[in-house]
XYZ file of C-alpha atoms in Angstrom:
415
model
C 69.176 134.427 117.485
C 71.752 132.102 118.968
C 74.036 130.348 116.505
C 75.087 127.219 118.367
C 77.611 125.907 115.858
C 80.731 127.677 114.686
C 81.524 127.831 110.990
C 85.079 126.555 110.758
C 87.289 126.931 107.716
C 91.014 127.044 107.142
C 90.699 130.750 106.318
C 87.794 132.123 108.384
C 86.110 131.584 111.732
C 82.674 133.062 112.422
C 82.163 133.065 116.158
C 78.941 132.252 117.917
C 76.963 135.061 119.456
C 73.583 136.600 120.175
C 71.898 138.358 117.250
C 68.824 140.444 117.893
C 65.699 140.149 115.770
C 65.842 142.268 112.642
C 69.667 142.505 112.535
C 71.150 141.499 109.188
C 74.406 139.605 109.543
C 77.301 140.967 107.507
C 75.300 143.949 106.216
C 72.490 142.106 104.465
C 74.071 138.693 104.180
C 76.270 136.392 106.200
C 79.169 135.873 103.805
C 81.004 132.598 104.042
C 84.422 131.620 102.687
C 84.398 130.356 99.136
C 85.786 126.878 98.641
C 88.386 126.244 96.004
C 86.644 125.593 92.707
C 87.264 122.249 91.087
C 88.283 122.469 87.461
C 85.511 121.337 85.187
C 86.678 118.749 82.703
C 83.706 116.680 81.568
C 80.184 116.069 82.775
C 80.589 112.302 82.552
C 83.900 112.232 84.404
C 82.937 110.357 87.589
C 84.511 112.868 89.950
C 82.484 115.583 88.241
C 79.290 113.513 88.262
C 78.101 113.316 91.840
C 74.620 112.337 90.679
C 75.794 108.909 89.575
C 79.096 108.394 91.373
C 80.304 108.601 94.947
C 83.051 111.203 94.926
C 84.768 109.663 97.945
C 86.789 106.553 97.108
C 85.655 103.172 98.347
C 89.355 102.294 98.498
C 92.516 104.320 98.088
C 96.247 104.253 98.630
C 97.903 107.665 98.864
C 101.385 106.212 99.503
C 102.001 108.653 102.327
C 103.921 106.227 104.502
C 107.398 104.779 104.281
C 106.585 101.278 103.086
C 104.165 99.456 100.821
C 100.876 98.396 102.410
C 101.192 94.618 102.287
C 97.526 94.259 103.293
C 96.658 95.583 99.848
C 99.655 94.893 97.612
C 101.876 92.017 96.586
C 105.301 92.573 95.023
C 105.878 90.325 92.043
C 109.261 88.688 91.602
C 110.700 86.873 88.608
C 110.717 87.181 84.839
C 107.960 88.005 82.378
C 107.649 85.396 79.658
C 106.066 87.507 76.925
C 106.913 90.375 74.573
C 110.652 89.918 75.122
C 110.694 92.033 78.274
C 114.291 92.227 79.519
C 113.842 93.110 83.173
C 113.684 90.769 86.136
C 111.080 91.930 88.657
C 112.440 92.042 92.154
C 111.013 92.480 95.660
C 113.750 94.836 96.750
C 113.765 98.320 98.230
C 115.824 99.558 95.294
C 113.092 98.438 92.860
C 109.907 99.023 94.876
C 109.753 101.726 97.523
C 107.429 104.308 99.052
C 109.073 107.692 99.568
C 108.046 111.336 99.565
C 104.366 110.536 99.106
C 104.794 108.250 96.089
C 105.148 104.606 95.227
C 108.253 104.272 93.081
C 108.934 101.435 90.671
C 112.572 101.640 89.649
C 114.356 100.096 86.679
C 118.064 99.441 87.164
C 120.957 98.126 85.106
C 122.242 95.157 87.101
C 124.938 93.218 85.209
C 124.795 89.523 85.938
C 121.166 89.547 87.160
C 119.230 86.564 85.819
C 115.641 85.369 86.100
C 113.235 82.930 84.515
C 111.344 84.178 81.468
C 112.168 84.628 77.817
C 115.645 84.478 76.342
C 116.255 88.218 76.740
C 115.634 88.361 80.499
C 118.504 89.537 82.648
C 120.929 92.343 83.474
C 118.048 94.705 84.275
C 115.727 94.725 87.294
C 112.498 96.580 87.948
C 109.317 96.785 90.062
C 105.856 95.259 89.740
C 103.060 95.449 92.343
C 99.517 94.063 92.266
C 96.489 93.621 94.524
C 95.845 90.034 93.443
C 94.073 88.019 96.129
C 93.763 91.109 98.346
C 91.726 93.798 96.589
C 89.471 93.330 93.575
C 86.379 95.048 92.186
C 83.615 94.493 89.668
C 82.752 97.825 88.009
C 83.730 101.260 89.244
C 86.001 104.145 88.359
C 89.678 103.396 88.900
C 92.242 106.191 88.697
C 95.924 106.766 89.425
C 98.154 109.818 89.222
C 101.419 108.791 87.632
C 104.708 110.266 86.440
C 106.350 108.042 83.832
C 110.134 107.569 83.471
C 112.316 109.407 80.972
C 114.097 106.412 79.466
C 113.801 105.298 75.832
C 113.459 101.606 76.702
C 110.719 101.688 79.325
C 107.192 100.289 79.073
C 105.154 101.352 82.142
C 101.624 100.078 82.684
C 98.601 100.570 84.918
C 96.200 97.713 84.263
C 93.765 95.142 85.627
C 93.504 91.375 85.466
C 90.745 88.961 86.555
C 91.003 87.783 90.140
C 89.963 84.309 89.001
C 90.004 82.510 85.673
C 86.214 82.177 85.459
C 86.246 81.921 81.676
C 89.685 80.352 81.324
C 93.287 81.468 80.928
C 94.356 84.624 79.080
C 92.744 86.083 77.070
C 89.504 84.232 77.846
C 88.900 85.999 81.174
C 89.968 89.415 79.875
C 92.442 92.200 80.587
C 91.841 95.937 81.106
C 94.761 98.226 80.265
C 94.047 101.612 81.835
C 97.218 103.105 80.381
C 100.420 101.961 78.731
C 103.164 104.327 77.671
C 106.580 103.902 76.095
C 109.755 105.813 76.682
C 110.536 106.102 72.982
C 107.685 108.636 72.624
C 106.874 110.758 75.663
C 103.668 112.028 74.035
C 102.305 108.498 73.628
C 99.701 106.861 75.881
C 97.224 104.119 75.081
C 94.271 102.343 76.652
C 93.151 98.866 75.680
C 91.088 95.819 76.549
C 91.763 92.199 75.589
C 89.461 89.183 75.344
C 88.984 86.121 73.145
C 89.189 82.359 72.926
C 92.940 81.806 72.651
C 96.187 83.637 71.971
C 95.580 83.016 68.277
C 91.879 83.881 68.312
C 91.423 87.026 70.334
C 90.332 90.620 70.084
C 91.468 93.919 71.543
C 90.336 97.532 71.303
C 93.167 99.998 71.683
C 92.645 103.749 71.954
C 95.360 106.326 71.245
C 93.353 109.385 70.184
C 94.493 111.440 73.154
C 92.881 114.546 74.680
C 93.866 117.881 73.165
C 96.960 119.287 74.783
C 98.137 116.036 76.327
C 101.896 115.685 76.235
C 104.961 114.617 78.157
C 104.265 111.514 80.182
C 107.191 112.403 82.449
C 104.892 115.036 83.997
C 102.134 114.125 86.459
C 98.896 112.982 84.783
C 95.835 111.093 85.980
C 94.798 107.940 84.123
C 91.471 106.238 84.759
C 88.819 103.846 83.506
C 85.077 104.004 84.134
C 83.943 100.398 84.027
C 80.226 99.704 83.814
C 78.102 96.891 82.401
C 79.153 96.375 78.781
C 81.329 99.475 78.593
C 84.849 100.669 79.355
C 85.485 104.429 79.190
C 89.038 105.705 79.542
C 90.142 109.121 80.835
C 93.329 111.146 80.960
C 93.322 114.146 83.285
C 89.548 113.818 83.551
C 88.935 113.915 79.784
C 87.455 110.853 78.093
C 89.479 109.740 75.101
C 88.476 106.132 74.403
C 85.409 103.905 74.782
C 84.913 100.180 74.308
C 81.216 99.376 73.842
C 80.430 95.694 74.207
C 82.804 92.811 73.866
C 82.072 91.038 70.595
C 83.212 87.708 69.272
C 85.431 85.863 69.713
C 84.426 85.768 73.373
C 84.655 82.882 75.836
C 81.937 84.273 78.126
C 78.305 83.325 77.642
C 77.077 86.387 79.528
C 75.995 89.792 78.164
C 78.859 91.719 79.756
C 81.528 89.038 79.993
C 84.342 88.579 80.402
C 84.322 92.004 82.094
C 81.654 91.120 84.648
C 83.852 89.535 87.324
C 86.227 90.949 89.955
C 89.493 92.361 88.580
C 92.581 93.338 90.563
C 95.069 96.178 89.988
C 98.539 96.019 88.542
C 101.329 98.594 88.231
C 104.600 97.668 86.600
C 107.623 99.094 84.856
C 108.956 96.834 82.113
C 112.416 97.417 80.700
C 112.666 96.640 77.003
C 110.149 94.596 75.057
C 108.255 94.444 71.792
C 105.625 96.982 72.837
C 108.268 99.673 72.441
C 107.990 100.256 68.666
C 107.813 96.570 67.728
C 110.072 93.545 67.863
C 113.634 94.329 66.825
C 113.176 98.084 67.071
C 116.020 100.156 68.470
C 114.519 101.046 71.837
C 112.919 97.641 72.427
C 116.458 96.627 73.402
C 117.426 98.352 76.640
C 121.142 98.011 75.868
C 120.706 100.687 73.207
C 119.221 103.094 75.747
C 121.980 102.235 78.193
C 124.672 102.930 75.586
C 123.252 106.239 74.325
C 121.713 107.552 77.547
C 123.524 105.873 80.460
C 122.179 108.458 82.922
C 118.589 107.411 82.130
C 119.092 104.531 84.567
C 117.738 104.382 87.214
C 114.393 104.786 85.428
C 111.550 105.588 87.831
C 107.780 105.304 87.488
C 106.191 107.244 90.367
C 102.581 106.801 91.508
C 101.116 109.560 93.656
C 97.898 107.680 94.448
C 95.521 104.952 93.335
C 91.789 105.393 94.032
C 88.702 103.295 93.362
C 85.225 104.836 93.239
C 81.805 103.205 93.115
C 78.515 104.223 91.589
C 76.086 105.701 94.055
C 72.553 104.870 95.079
C 70.269 107.746 96.049
C 69.492 107.829 99.781
C 66.498 109.332 101.522
C 67.310 112.416 103.587
C 65.712 112.974 106.978
C 63.860 116.322 106.894
C 61.879 116.470 110.174
C 60.698 120.084 109.778
C 57.462 119.871 107.745
C 57.704 123.464 106.556
C 61.235 122.888 105.295
C 60.144 119.679 103.562
C 57.266 121.506 101.869
C 59.498 124.329 100.664
C 62.169 121.959 99.408
C 59.647 119.921 97.435
C 58.318 123.094 95.822
C 61.828 124.121 94.821
C 62.632 120.628 93.526
C 59.449 120.624 91.453
C 60.850 123.593 89.568
C 64.469 122.466 89.377
C 63.626 118.901 88.311
C 60.572 119.856 86.199
C 58.366 117.356 88.034
C 55.179 117.492 90.091
C 55.961 116.757 93.718
C 53.794 116.449 96.805
C 54.550 118.672 99.790
C 55.380 115.668 101.964
C 57.235 113.677 99.315
C 60.429 111.868 100.321
C 63.614 113.719 99.359
C 66.942 112.136 98.387
C 70.501 113.360 98.652
C 70.892 113.234 94.870
C 67.908 115.565 94.488
C 69.168 118.051 97.072
C 72.497 118.235 95.283
C 70.663 119.849 92.348
C 69.987 122.950 94.440
C 72.456 125.815 94.202
C 70.509 128.971 95.159
C 67.754 128.438 97.701
C 65.214 131.010 98.871
C 63.229 129.751 101.852
C 61.929 133.128 103.036
C 58.682 133.119 104.987
C 56.046 135.801 104.444
C 56.325 138.969 106.547
C 53.108 138.091 108.348
C 53.767 134.336 108.606
C 52.613 132.672 111.810
C 55.066 130.730 113.923
C 53.568 127.434 112.741
C 54.332 128.366 109.128
C 57.998 129.109 109.752
C 61.040 126.883 109.405
C 62.662 126.003 112.730
C 64.954 123.068 111.925
C 67.418 122.885 109.002
C 68.182 119.192 109.456
C 68.437 117.605 106.017
C 69.999 120.605 104.284
C 73.439 119.146 104.952
C 72.822 116.987 101.865
C 72.446 120.083 99.660
C 76.200 120.174 99.310
C 76.212 122.329 96.168
C 74.359 125.249 97.744
C 75.886 128.641 97.036
C 73.290 130.961 98.574
C 70.609 130.385 101.200
C 67.942 132.869 102.311
C 65.915 132.219 105.476
C 64.291 135.597 106.061
C 61.385 135.761 108.554
C 61.885 132.203 109.871
C 62.799 130.908 113.330
C 66.134 129.235 112.734
C 68.422 129.003 115.754
C 70.867 126.291 114.733
C 73.062 126.360 111.602
C 74.907 123.112 112.137
C 73.133 121.450 109.219
C 74.758 123.825 106.732
C 78.030 124.553 108.514
C 80.047 122.086 106.436
C 78.738 122.969 102.970
C 81.957 124.158 101.336
C 80.281 125.792 98.342
C 78.011 127.976 100.496
C 78.920 131.646 100.047
C 76.115 133.500 101.804
C 73.153 133.096 104.168
C 70.430 135.687 104.700
C 69.127 135.397 108.262
C 67.098 138.633 108.435
C 64.439 138.658 111.182
C 64.895 135.190 112.598
C 63.354 135.211 116.063
């Protein structure tokens, strides 16, 4: 048998060659390199749920360059007129930079710095980036890997705002807070959503019941939200810790899933000072107290390793031109999926991903017309671990050469 395609892996190469009928490769099995196992966190975590979610991002920024991608991001400049935030946001390299594979938002003590905003603004600068007007999505799974600063008076956030005011100004068109932390408590993280009719007639749904073992926001953690119709599900390190089901009254939207049924854009910012840090008038809500007690905590840096956006998937039909392979696959799927399937039934990629151990052996006395010749279509069975093709007539393994989970293939007596 001639194997026309090489199996290539970072660890192993299996070279092409001629194999005579009846020879068993690798003893009795052709053993392939085992891919690195992904840690299992939760079945409904989108990156662990390939049945319902595409596990390749529809958009991503890995921050591997030396400057911010201005095709995707804007840098906000000016003050923030709410919650008594003290920092002035600046479009400067010292406040917003991309270095060493991360986006860095940096808070600095800058005596004499002034900006528009509330009465406390000034003497501190920081960074704020957003995809407003450039990148926005309706529904999906949005995740970032972030290391928060170690400074008592910081309020970092990863959040989303509506790309247009379809239902009116805040909070009528909504806000999705994927994570907010505060430097006064490095074991604190919260998710939230805001909606309502006015600043005095609004609702929010905060979640702070964190996954077991979560601690120290100054270490790298992933923070994400799975946003679907009528539901927001929040994750830390792949573990769901908060859910908002439905968006009850008061609500300015006259739609079942509003206001969270329109495009939202991404925001990342590092606020210095502000009421969110333990309440108005609290010690660490005033950044001068942090500066006095911990002067070396400035600069304060929020680092973002990546931001990724994933979409839900739609099952796609797989081309399986070999009728014998199609028949065998439908028989196997009948068992795995507990359904009655026809031999010539259409097969989807989602269905093939359910297969892990696949025996496609032909009978010892099988005629050539009853054997499998073409493996095209099996490339979609990306969770296969073992594959047996004894007594068939397979000459080309390209269809399975890139299945990372595949550990062994039995190719006994392929003519």
